[in-house]
Amino acid sequence: MHLRLTDEQKMVQQTIRRFVEKELMPLENEVLRNEREGKPSLPTGKLKELQLKAKEAGFWGINTPEEYGGANLGQMMMAIVYMEVSKTFVPFSFGGSADNILYYGNEEQKEKYLIPTINGEKKSCFAMTEPGAGSDTQNIKMTAVKDGDHWVLNGEKTFITGGNEADFVMAMAITDKELHQKSKGREGVTCFIVDRDMGWKSEYIHTMGEWGPAGLVFDNVRVPEENILGELHKGYNLGLEWIGFARWVVGARAVGTAERLLQMAIDYAKERVTFGKPIAERQAIQWMIADCAVDLEAARWLALNAAWTLDQGEDNRHLASMAKLYGANMGNRVVDKVLQIHGGMGYTRELPIERWYREARLWRIYDGTDEIQRMIISRNLIKGHVKIGQYI
Ligand SMILES: Cc1cc2nc3c(=O)[nH]c(=O)nc-3n(C[C@H](O)[C@H](O)[C@H](O)COP(=O)(O)OP(=O)(O)OC[C@H]3O[C@@H](n4cnc5c(N)ncnc54)[C@H](O)[C@@H]3O)c2cc1C
């Protein structure tokens, strides 16, 4: 057991850190301005420019398998990357951000959808949630009915990240009602790749954060048979499997953001003088700083363990749920304390703390709410699927 990064991991961490500090952080004021004016965070031209710089630095497609031209850095390395890139709220990923279930596609689908998504030429989104089915995904109502060599999709999806910008959606629909009922929603559902020009409509949903998901409407949308992703009637597991293994990413991202926020609080506490002394000399402030630091380290190790466990080829879903639950809540606690340390300034739009305060609230909801993670963790323990202290 060795609890320090390898030289290679440190090199990746430093390189990403430099990129974030040099290329992304200087754009923060522009992003804040754009978002407050209701414009996209960054204009497309600017994003393309950043992508090019990342490509030149050899950091493109870092999570993409080598056979698709990526670096396939593995989950542990990705955890390090997520922690670094989340120190800024400037939206950027180092490419290859294809939704993982696209890798289950056949050769033609990979050619048509996966490769362009990896290259940043096409945008995808994943649609499970419906107005009447959130945590209880088994309860979806959207249907697909066979008509010749096509399927006809009808229904609504909601809260779909990237749904207003996507060129295609991977949408879950019921293809066999009887099987769906008999299997309590686990079978009889199929995943369809649906191009926007096949006819689905999207509408932006305004939220308390800057993340605008979309509602999607499918009204007799005809989808060719060859656009079924994976097996007919087996889409539910396809969607859930990917989500369950990757949940720790929310925790890793929260760690990066909390690191940046805590540093801001420390710097501010040393500068801000009240009653003749910097507030950093007051125990009330010191304790908040200490509590944030402990909380953040605990979340870091949970996220790293979940990522490392997956790299070993082991089932990491229990750890991924713990990392997601703890990390998301840690992020909320830290941003709240950091705002408190900044006093009135923390509440203003002069600083990005209020933006993170709003965004952090989402971490406890998407990718499975706090309550759903607790259900998973306790069920694993009560049923004996996982033993206490197993992952060491
Ligand atoms: C910004 C944003 C982006 C999203 N992106 C996507 C996306 O890209 N694709 C997608 O498919 N979905 C997406 N979602 C949907 C998200 O996954 C759901 O919002 C989430 O799963 C919760 O579902 P719900 O909102 O319907 O809440 P509900 O399921 O209605 O839950 C309401 C409350 O009840 C609790 N609850 C529910 N069931 C139980 C239970 N059995 N026991 C105890 N408590 C329970 C919940 O924890 C919650 O507190 C996104 C959501 C948001 C807000």
Coordinates of N, CA and C in Angstrom, one line a residue, residues 107-314:
E107 N -20.3 -1.4 -34.6 CA -19.3 -0.6 -35.3 C -19.8 0.6 -36.1
E108 N -21.0 0.4 -36.7 CA -21.6 1.6 -37.5 C -22.0 2.7 -36.5
Q109 N -22.5 2.3 -35.4 CA -22.9 3.3 -34.4 C -21.7 4.1 -33.8
K110 N -20.6 3.3 -33.6 CA -19.4 3.9 -33.1 C -18.9 4.9 -34.1
E111 N -18.9 4.5 -35.4 CA -18.4 5.4 -36.5 C -19.3 6.7 -36.5
K112 N -20.6 6.5 -36.4 CA -21.5 7.6 -36.7 C -21.7 8.5 -35.5
Y113 N -21.6 7.9 -34.3 CA -21.9 8.7 -33.1 C -20.8 8.9 -32.1
L114 N -20.1 7.7 -31.8 CA -19.0 7.7 -30.8 C -17.8 8.6 -31.2
I115 N -17.3 8.3 -32.4 CA -16.1 9.0 -32.9 C -16.3 10.5 -33.0
P116 N -17.4 11.0 -33.6 CA -17.6 12.4 -33.7 C -17.8 13.0 -32.3
T117 N -18.3 12.3 -31.3 CA -18.5 12.8 -30.0 C -17.1 13.0 -29.3
I118 N -16.3 11.9 -29.5 CA -15.0 12.0 -28.9 C -14.2 13.2 -29.5
N119 N -14.4 13.4 -30.8 CA -13.6 14.5 -31.5 C -14.2 15.9 -31.2
G120 N -15.3 15.9 -30.4 CA -15.9 17.2 -30.1 C -16.7 17.8 -31.3
E121 N -17.0 16.9 -32.3 CA -17.8 17.4 -33.4 C -19.3 17.3 -33.2
K122 N -19.7 16.3 -32.3 CA -21.1 16.1 -32.0 C -21.3 16.1 -30.5
K123 N -22.5 16.6 -30.1 CA -22.8 16.6 -28.7 C -23.9 15.6 -28.4
S124 N -23.8 14.9 -27.3 CA -24.8 13.9 -26.9 C -25.4 14.3 -25.6
C125 N -26.6 13.6 -25.3 CA -27.1 13.7 -24.0 C -27.8 12.3 -23.7
F126 N -28.0 12.1 -22.4 CA -28.6 10.8 -21.9 C -29.9 11.1 -21.2
A127 N -30.9 10.4 -21.7 CA -32.3 10.8 -21.1 C -33.0 9.6 -20.5
M128 N -33.0 9.6 -19.2 CA -33.8 8.5 -18.5 C -34.9 9.2 -17.8
T129 N -34.6 10.3 -17.0 CA -35.6 10.9 -16.1 C -36.9 11.5 -16.9
E130 N -38.0 11.3 -16.3 CA -39.3 11.8 -16.9 C -40.0 12.6 -15.8
P131 N -41.0 13.4 -16.2 CA -41.8 14.1 -15.2 C -42.3 13.2 -14.1
G132 N -42.7 12.0 -14.4 CA -43.2 11.1 -13.4 C -42.2 10.0 -12.9
A133 N -41.0 10.1 -13.3 CA -40.0 9.1 -12.9 C -38.6 9.7 -12.8
G134 N -38.2 9.9 -11.5 CA -36.9 10.5 -11.2 C -36.1 9.4 -10.5
S135 N -36.1 9.4 -9.2 CA -35.3 8.4 -8.5 C -35.8 7.0 -8.9
D136 N -37.2 6.9 -9.1 CA -37.8 5.6 -9.4 C -37.8 5.4 -11.0
T137 N -36.6 5.2 -11.5 CA -36.4 5.2 -12.9 C -37.2 4.0 -13.6
Q138 N -37.6 3.0 -12.7 CA -38.3 1.9 -13.3 C -39.7 2.3 -13.7
N139 N -40.1 3.5 -13.3 CA -41.4 4.0 -13.5 C -41.6 4.8 -14.8
I140 N -40.6 4.7 -15.7 CA -40.7 5.6 -16.9 C -41.9 5.1 -17.8
K141 N -42.4 6.1 -18.5 CA -43.7 5.9 -19.3 C -43.4 6.0 -20.8
M142 N -42.3 6.5 -21.2 CA -42.1 6.8 -22.7 C -42.1 5.4 -23.4
T143 N -42.8 5.4 -24.5 CA -42.9 4.1 -25.3 C -42.3 4.2 -26.6
A144 N -41.9 3.0 -27.1 CA -41.5 2.9 -28.5 C -42.2 1.7 -29.1
V145 N -42.9 1.9 -30.2 CA -43.7 0.9 -30.8 C -43.2 0.6 -32.2
K146 N -43.1 -0.7 -32.5 CA -42.4 -1.1 -33.8 C -43.4 -0.8 -34.9
D147 N -42.9 -0.2 -36.0 CA -43.6 0.0 -37.2 C -42.7 -0.3 -38.4
G148 N -42.8 -1.4 -39.0 CA -41.9 -1.8 -40.1 C -40.5 -1.9 -39.5
D149 N -39.6 -1.2 -40.2 CA -38.2 -1.3 -39.7 C -37.8 0.0 -38.9
H150 N -38.9 0.6 -38.4 CA -38.7 1.7 -37.5 C -39.4 1.5 -36.1
W151 N -39.0 2.3 -35.2 CA -39.7 2.4 -33.9 C -40.3 3.8 -33.7
V152 N -41.5 3.9 -33.2 CA -42.1 5.2 -33.1 C -42.1 5.6 -31.6
L153 N -41.4 6.6 -31.2 CA -41.2 7.0 -29.8 C -42.2 8.1 -29.4
N154 N -42.9 7.9 -28.3 CA -43.8 9.0 -27.7 C -43.5 9.1 -26.2
G155 N -43.5 10.4 -25.8 CA -43.3 10.6 -24.4 C -42.5 11.8 -24.1
E156 N -42.2 12.0 -22.8 CA -41.4 13.2 -22.4 C -40.3 12.9 -21.5
K157 N -39.2 13.6 -21.6 CA -38.1 13.4 -20.7 C -37.9 14.8 -20.0
T158 N -37.3 14.8 -18.8 CA -37.0 16.1 -18.2 C -35.7 16.1 -17.5
F159 N -35.2 17.3 -17.3 CA -33.9 17.6 -16.6 C -32.7 16.9 -17.3
I160 N -32.7 17.0 -18.6 CA -31.7 16.3 -19.4 C -30.5 17.3 -19.6
T161 N -29.3 16.9 -19.0 CA -28.1 17.8 -19.1 C -27.7 17.8 -20.6
G162 N -27.5 19.0 -21.1 CA -27.1 19.2 -22.5 C -28.2 19.0 -23.5
G163 N -29.4 18.8 -23.0 CA -30.5 18.4 -23.9 C -30.9 19.5 -24.9
N164 N -30.5 20.8 -24.6 CA -30.9 21.8 -25.5 C -29.8 22.0 -26.6
E165 N -28.6 21.5 -26.3 CA -27.5 21.7 -27.2 C -27.2 20.4 -28.0
A166 N -27.7 19.2 -27.5 CA -27.2 18.0 -28.1 C -27.7 17.8 -29.5
D167 N -26.8 17.1 -30.3 CA -27.1 16.7 -31.7 C -27.9 15.4 -31.7
F168 N -27.7 14.6 -30.6 CA -28.5 13.3 -30.5 C -28.7 13.0 -29.0
V169 N -29.7 12.2 -28.8 CA -30.0 11.8 -27.4 C -30.0 10.3 -27.3
M170 N -29.5 9.7 -26.2 CA -29.7 8.3 -25.9 C -30.9 8.2 -25.0
A171 N -32.0 7.8 -25.5 CA -33.3 7.9 -24.7 C -33.8 6.5 -24.4
M172 N -34.3 6.3 -23.2 CA -34.8 5.1 -22.7 C -36.3 5.0 -22.9
A173 N -36.8 4.0 -23.6 CA -38.2 3.9 -23.8 C -38.7 2.4 -23.6
I174 N -40.0 2.3 -23.2 CA -40.5 0.9 -23.0 C -40.8 0.3 -24.3
T175 N -40.3 -0.9 -24.6 CA -40.5 -1.6 -25.8 C -41.4 -2.8 -25.6
D176 N -41.5 -3.3 -24.4 CA -42.4 -4.4 -24.1 C -43.1 -4.2 -22.8
K177 N -44.3 -3.8 -22.8 CA -45.0 -3.3 -21.6 C -45.2 -4.5 -20.6
E178 N -45.5 -5.7 -21.1 CA -45.7 -6.8 -20.3 C -44.5 -7.2 -19.5
L179 N -43.4 -7.3 -20.3 CA -42.1 -7.7 -19.7 C -41.7 -6.6 -18.7
H180 N -41.9 -5.4 -19.0 CA -41.6 -4.2 -18.2 C -42.3 -4.4 -16.8
Q181 N -43.6 -4.7 -16.9 CA -44.4 -4.8 -15.6 C -43.9 -6.1 -14.8
K182 N -43.7 -7.2 -15.6 CA -43.4 -8.4 -14.9 C -42.0 -8.3 -14.2
S183 N -41.1 -7.6 -14.8 CA -39.7 -7.5 -14.3 C -39.5 -6.3 -13.4
K184 N -40.7 -5.7 -13.0 CA -40.7 -4.5 -12.1 C -39.8 -3.4 -12.7
G185 N -39.8 -3.3 -14.0 CA -39.2 -2.2 -14.7 C -37.7 -2.5 -15.1
R186 N -37.2 -3.6 -14.8 CA -35.8 -3.9 -15.1 C -35.6 -4.4 -16.5
E187 N -36.6 -4.9 -17.2 CA -36.5 -5.3 -18.6 C -37.6 -4.7 -19.4
G188 N -37.6 -4.9 -20.7 CA -38.6 -4.4 -21.5 C -38.4 -2.9 -21.9
V189 N -37.2 -2.4 -21.5 CA -36.8 -1.0 -21.8 C -35.6 -1.1 -22.8
T190 N -35.7 -0.2 -23.8 CA -34.6 -0.2 -24.8 C -34.0 1.2 -24.9
C191 N -32.7 1.3 -25.2 CA -32.0 2.6 -25.3 C -31.9 2.9 -26.8
F192 N -32.5 4.0 -27.2 CA -32.4 4.4 -28.7 C -31.5 5.6 -28.8
I193 N -30.7 5.6 -29.9 CA -30.0 6.8 -30.3 C -30.8 7.6 -31.2
V194 N -31.2 8.8 -30.8 CA -32.2 9.5 -31.6 C -31.6 10.9 -32.0
D195 N -31.3 11.1 -33.3 CA -30.8 12.3 -33.8 C -31.9 13.4 -33.6
R196 N -31.4 14.7 -33.4 CA -32.3 15.8 -33.3 C -33.2 15.9 -34.5
D197 N -32.6 15.7 -35.7 CA -33.5 15.9 -36.9 C -34.5 14.8 -37.1
M198 N -34.5 13.8 -36.2 CA -35.6 12.8 -36.3 C -36.9 13.4 -35.7
G199 N -36.7 14.5 -35.0 CA -38.0 15.2 -34.7 C -38.2 15.5 -33.2
W200 N -37.3 15.2 -32.3 CA -37.7 15.5 -30.9 C -37.4 17.0 -30.6
K201 N -38.1 17.6 -29.7 CA -38.0 19.0 -29.4 C -37.4 19.2 -28.0
S202 N -36.7 20.3 -27.8 CA -36.2 20.5 -26.4 C -36.5 21.9 -25.9
E203 N -36.6 22.0 -24.6 CA -36.8 23.4 -24.1 C -36.0 23.5 -22.8
Y204 N -35.3 24.6 -22.7 CA -34.4 24.9 -21.6 C -35.2 25.0 -20.3
I205 N -34.7 24.4 -19.2 CA -35.3 24.6 -17.9 C -34.4 25.5 -17.1
H206 N -35.0 26.6 -16.6 CA -34.3 27.5 -15.7 C -34.1 27.0 -14.3
T207 N -32.9 27.0 -13.8 CA -32.6 26.4 -12.5 C -32.0 27.5 -11.6
M208 N -31.7 27.2 -10.3 CA -31.1 28.2 -9.5 C -29.6 28.2 -9.8
G209 N -29.1 27.3 -10.6 CA -27.7 27.3 -10.9 C -27.5 27.8 -12.4
E210 N -26.3 27.6 -12.9 CA -26.0 28.0 -14.2 C -26.1 26.8 -15.2
W211 N -26.4 25.7 -14.6 CA -26.6 24.5 -15.4 C -28.0 24.4 -15.9
G212 N -28.2 24.6 -17.1 CA -29.6 24.6 -17.6 C -29.9 23.2 -18.3
P213 N -30.6 22.3 -17.7 CA -30.9 21.1 -18.4 C -32.1 21.4 -19.3
A214 N -32.6 20.4 -20.0 CA -33.8 20.6 -20.9 C -34.8 19.6 -20.7
G215 N -36.0 20.0 -21.0 CA -37.1 19.0 -21.2 C -37.2 18.6 -22.6
L216 N -37.4 17.3 -22.9 CA -37.5 16.8 -24.3 C -38.9 16.3 -24.5
V217 N -39.4 16.5 -25.7 CA -40.7 16.0 -26.1 C -40.6 15.2 -27.4
F218 N -41.1 13.9 -27.3 CA -41.1 13.0 -28.4 C -42.5 12.8 -28.9
D219 N -42.8 13.3 -30.1 CA -44.2 13.1 -30.6 C -44.1 12.4 -31.9
N220 N -44.4 11.1 -31.8 CA -44.3 10.2 -33.0 C -43.0 10.3 -33.7
V221 N -41.9 10.2 -32.9 CA -40.6 10.3 -33.5 C -40.2 9.0 -34.1
R222 N -39.9 8.9 -35.4 CA -39.6 7.6 -36.0 C -38.0 7.4 -36.0
V223 N -37.7 6.2 -35.4 CA -36.3 5.9 -35.2 C -36.0 4.6 -35.9
P224 N -35.0 4.5 -36.8 CA -34.7 3.3 -37.5 C -34.2 2.2 -36.5
E225 N -34.5 1.0 -36.8 CA -34.1 -0.2 -36.0 C -32.6 -0.2 -35.7
E226 N -31.8 0.2 -36.7 CA -30.4 0.2 -36.4 C -29.9 1.2 -35.4
N227 N -30.8 2.0 -34.9 CA -30.4 3.0 -33.8 C -30.6 2.5 -32.4
I228 N -31.0 1.2 -32.3 CA -31.1 0.6 -31.0 C -29.6 0.4 -30.4
L229 N -29.4 0.9 -29.2 CA -28.1 0.8 -28.6 C -28.1 -0.4 -27.6
G230 N -27.2 -1.3 -27.8 CA -27.2 -2.5 -27.0 C -28.3 -3.4 -27.4
E231 N -28.8 -4.2 -26.5 CA -29.8 -5.2 -26.8 C -31.2 -4.7 -26.7
L232 N -32.1 -5.2 -27.5 CA -33.5 -4.8 -27.4 C -34.0 -5.3 -26.0
H233 N -34.8 -4.5 -25.3 CA -35.4 -4.7 -24.0 C -34.4 -4.7 -22.9
K234 N -33.1 -4.5 -23.1 CA -32.1 -4.5 -22.1 C -31.5 -3.2 -21.8
G235 N -32.2 -2.1 -22.1 CA -31.6 -0.8 -22.0 C -31.4 -0.3 -20.6
Y236 N -32.3 -0.8 -19.7 CA -32.3 -0.3 -18.3 C -31.0 -0.5 -17.6
N237 N -30.5 -1.7 -17.7 CA -29.2 -2.1 -17.1 C -28.1 -1.3 -17.7
L238 N -28.2 -1.2 -19.0 CA -27.1 -0.4 -19.7 C -26.9 1.0 -19.1
G239 N -28.1 1.7 -18.9 CA -28.0 3.0 -18.3 C -27.6 3.0 -16.9
L240 N -28.1 2.1 -16.1 CA -27.8 2.2 -14.7 C -26.4 1.7 -14.3
E241 N -25.9 0.7 -15.1 CA -24.6 0.2 -14.9 C -23.5 1.3 -14.9
W242 N -23.6 2.1 -16.0 CA -22.7 3.2 -16.2 C -22.8 4.2 -15.1
I243 N -24.0 4.6 -14.7 CA -24.2 5.6 -13.7 C -23.6 5.1 -12.3
G244 N -23.9 3.9 -12.0 CA -23.4 3.3 -10.7 C -21.9 3.3 -10.5
F245 N -21.2 3.0 -11.6 CA -19.7 2.9 -11.5 C -19.1 4.3 -11.5
A246 N -19.7 5.3 -12.0 CA -19.1 6.6 -12.2 C -19.5 7.7 -11.3
R247 N -20.4 7.3 -10.3 CA -20.9 8.3 -9.4 C -19.8 9.1 -8.6
W248 N -18.7 8.4 -8.3 CA -17.7 9.0 -7.5 C -17.1 10.3 -8.1
V249 N -17.4 10.5 -9.5 CA -16.9 11.7 -10.2 C -17.5 13.0 -9.5
V250 N -18.7 12.9 -9.1 CA -19.3 14.1 -8.4 C -18.5 14.4 -7.2
G251 N -18.1 13.4 -6.4 CA -17.3 13.6 -5.2 C -15.9 14.2 -5.5
A252 N -15.3 13.6 -6.6 CA -14.0 14.1 -7.0 C -14.1 15.6 -7.4
R253 N -15.1 15.9 -8.1 CA -15.2 17.3 -8.5 C -15.5 18.2 -7.3
A254 N -16.2 17.8 -6.4 CA -16.5 18.6 -5.2 C -15.2 18.8 -4.4
V255 N -14.3 17.9 -4.5 CA -13.0 18.0 -3.8 C -12.2 19.2 -4.4
G256 N -12.2 19.2 -5.7 CA -11.4 20.2 -6.4 C -11.9 21.6 -6.1
T257 N -13.3 21.7 -6.2 CA -13.9 23.0 -5.9 C -13.7 23.4 -4.5
A258 N -13.8 22.5 -3.5 CA -13.6 22.8 -2.1 C -12.2 23.2 -1.8
E259 N -11.2 22.6 -2.6 CA -9.8 23.1 -2.4 C -9.6 24.5 -2.7
R260 N -10.2 24.9 -3.9 CA -10.1 26.3 -4.3 C -10.8 27.2 -3.3
L261 N -12.0 26.9 -2.9 CA -12.7 27.7 -2.0 C -12.0 27.9 -0.7
L262 N -11.5 26.8 -0.2 CA -10.8 26.8 1.1 C -9.6 27.7 1.0
Q263 N -8.8 27.7 -0.1 CA -7.7 28.5 -0.2 C -8.1 30.0 -0.3
M264 N -9.2 30.3 -0.9 CA -9.8 31.6 -1.0 C -10.1 32.1 0.4
A265 N -10.6 31.2 1.3 CA -11.0 31.6 2.6 C -9.8 31.9 3.5
I266 N -8.7 31.0 3.3 CA -7.5 31.2 4.1 C -6.9 32.6 3.7
D267 N -6.8 32.8 2.4 CA -6.2 34.1 1.9 C -7.0 35.3 2.5
Y268 N -8.3 35.2 2.4 CA -9.1 36.3 2.8 C -9.0 36.5 4.3
A269 N -9.0 35.4 5.1 CA -8.9 35.5 6.6 C -7.6 36.2 7.0
K270 N -6.5 36.0 6.2 CA -5.3 36.6 6.6 C -5.2 38.1 6.3
E271 N -6.1 38.5 5.3 CA -6.1 39.9 4.9 C -7.1 40.8 5.7
R272 N -8.2 40.2 6.0 CA -9.4 40.9 6.5 C -9.2 41.2 8.0
V273 N -9.1 42.5 8.3 CA -8.9 42.9 9.7 C -10.2 43.4 10.4
T274 N -10.5 42.8 11.6 CA -11.6 43.4 12.4 C -11.1 43.5 13.8
F275 N -11.6 44.5 14.4 CA -11.2 44.8 15.8 C -9.7 44.8 16.0
G276 N -9.0 45.3 14.9 CA -7.5 45.4 15.0 C -6.7 44.2 14.7
K277 N -7.3 43.1 14.3 CA -6.6 41.9 14.1 C -7.1 41.2 12.8
P278 N -6.3 40.5 12.1 CA -6.8 39.7 11.0 C -7.8 38.6 11.5
I279 N -8.8 38.3 10.8 CA -9.8 37.3 11.3 C -9.2 35.9 11.4
A280 N -8.1 35.7 10.7 CA -7.4 34.4 10.7 C -6.9 34.1 12.1
E281 N -6.8 35.2 12.9 CA -6.3 35.0 14.3 C -7.4 34.6 15.3
R282 N -8.6 34.6 14.8 CA -9.8 34.3 15.7 C -10.1 32.8 15.6
Q283 N -10.3 32.2 16.8 CA -10.5 30.8 16.9 C -11.8 30.4 16.1
A284 N -12.8 31.2 16.1 CA -14.0 30.9 15.4 C -13.7 30.6 13.9
I285 N -12.9 31.5 13.3 CA -12.5 31.3 11.9 C -11.6 30.1 11.7
Q286 N -10.6 30.0 12.6 CA -9.7 28.9 12.5 C -10.4 27.5 12.5
W287 N -11.4 27.4 13.4 CA -12.1 26.2 13.5 C -12.9 25.9 12.2
M288 N -13.4 26.9 11.6 CA -14.1 26.7 10.3 C -13.1 26.2 9.2
I289 N -11.9 26.8 9.3 CA -10.9 26.4 8.3 C -10.5 24.9 8.6
A290 N -10.3 24.6 9.8 CA -9.9 23.2 10.2 C -11.0 22.2 9.8
D291 N -12.2 22.5 10.1 CA -13.3 21.6 9.7 C -13.4 21.4 8.2
C292 N -13.2 22.5 7.5 CA -13.3 22.3 6.0 C -12.2 21.4 5.5
A293 N -11.0 21.6 6.1 CA -9.8 20.8 5.6 C -10.0 19.3 5.9
V294 N -10.5 19.0 7.1 CA -10.7 17.6 7.5 C -11.8 17.0 6.5
D295 N -12.9 17.7 6.4 CA -14.0 17.2 5.5 C -13.5 16.9 4.1
L296 N -12.7 17.9 3.6 CA -12.2 17.8 2.2 C -11.3 16.6 2.1
E297 N -10.4 16.3 3.0 CA -9.5 15.2 2.9 C -10.3 13.9 3.0
A298 N -11.3 13.8 3.8 CA -12.1 12.6 3.9 C -12.7 12.3 2.6
A299 N -13.3 13.3 1.9 CA -13.9 13.2 0.6 C -12.9 12.8 -0.4
R300 N -11.7 13.3 -0.3 CA -10.7 13.0 -1.3 C -10.4 11.5 -1.3
W301 N -10.2 11.0 -0.1 CA -9.8 9.5 0.0 C -11.0 8.6 -0.5
L302 N -12.2 9.0 -0.2 CA -13.3 8.2 -0.7 C -13.3 8.2 -2.2
A303 N -13.1 9.3 -2.8 CA -13.2 9.4 -4.3 C -12.0 8.6 -4.9
L304 N -10.8 8.8 -4.3 CA -9.7 8.1 -4.9 C -9.8 6.6 -4.8
N305 N -10.4 6.2 -3.6 CA -10.6 4.7 -3.4 C -11.6 4.1 -4.4
A306 N -12.6 4.9 -4.7 CA -13.7 4.4 -5.6 C -13.0 4.3 -7.0
A307 N -12.2 5.3 -7.4 CA -11.6 5.3 -8.7 C -10.6 4.2 -8.8
W308 N -9.7 4.0 -7.8 CA -8.7 3.0 -7.8 C -9.3 1.6 -7.9
T309 N -10.4 1.4 -7.1 CA -11.0 0.1 -7.1 C -11.5 -0.3 -8.4
L310 N -12.0 0.7 -9.2 CA -12.5 0.4 -10.5 C -11.3 0.0 -11.4
D311 N -10.2 0.8 -11.3 CA -9.0 0.4 -12.1 C -8.5 -1.0 -11.8
Q312 N -8.8 -1.5 -10.6 CA -8.4 -2.9 -10.3 C -9.3 -3.9 -10.9
G313 N -10.4 -3.4 -11.6 CA -11.3 -4.3 -12.2 C -12.4 -4.9 -11.2
E314 N -12.4 -4.2 -10.0 CA -13.4 -4.6 -9.0 C -14.6 -3.8 -9.0

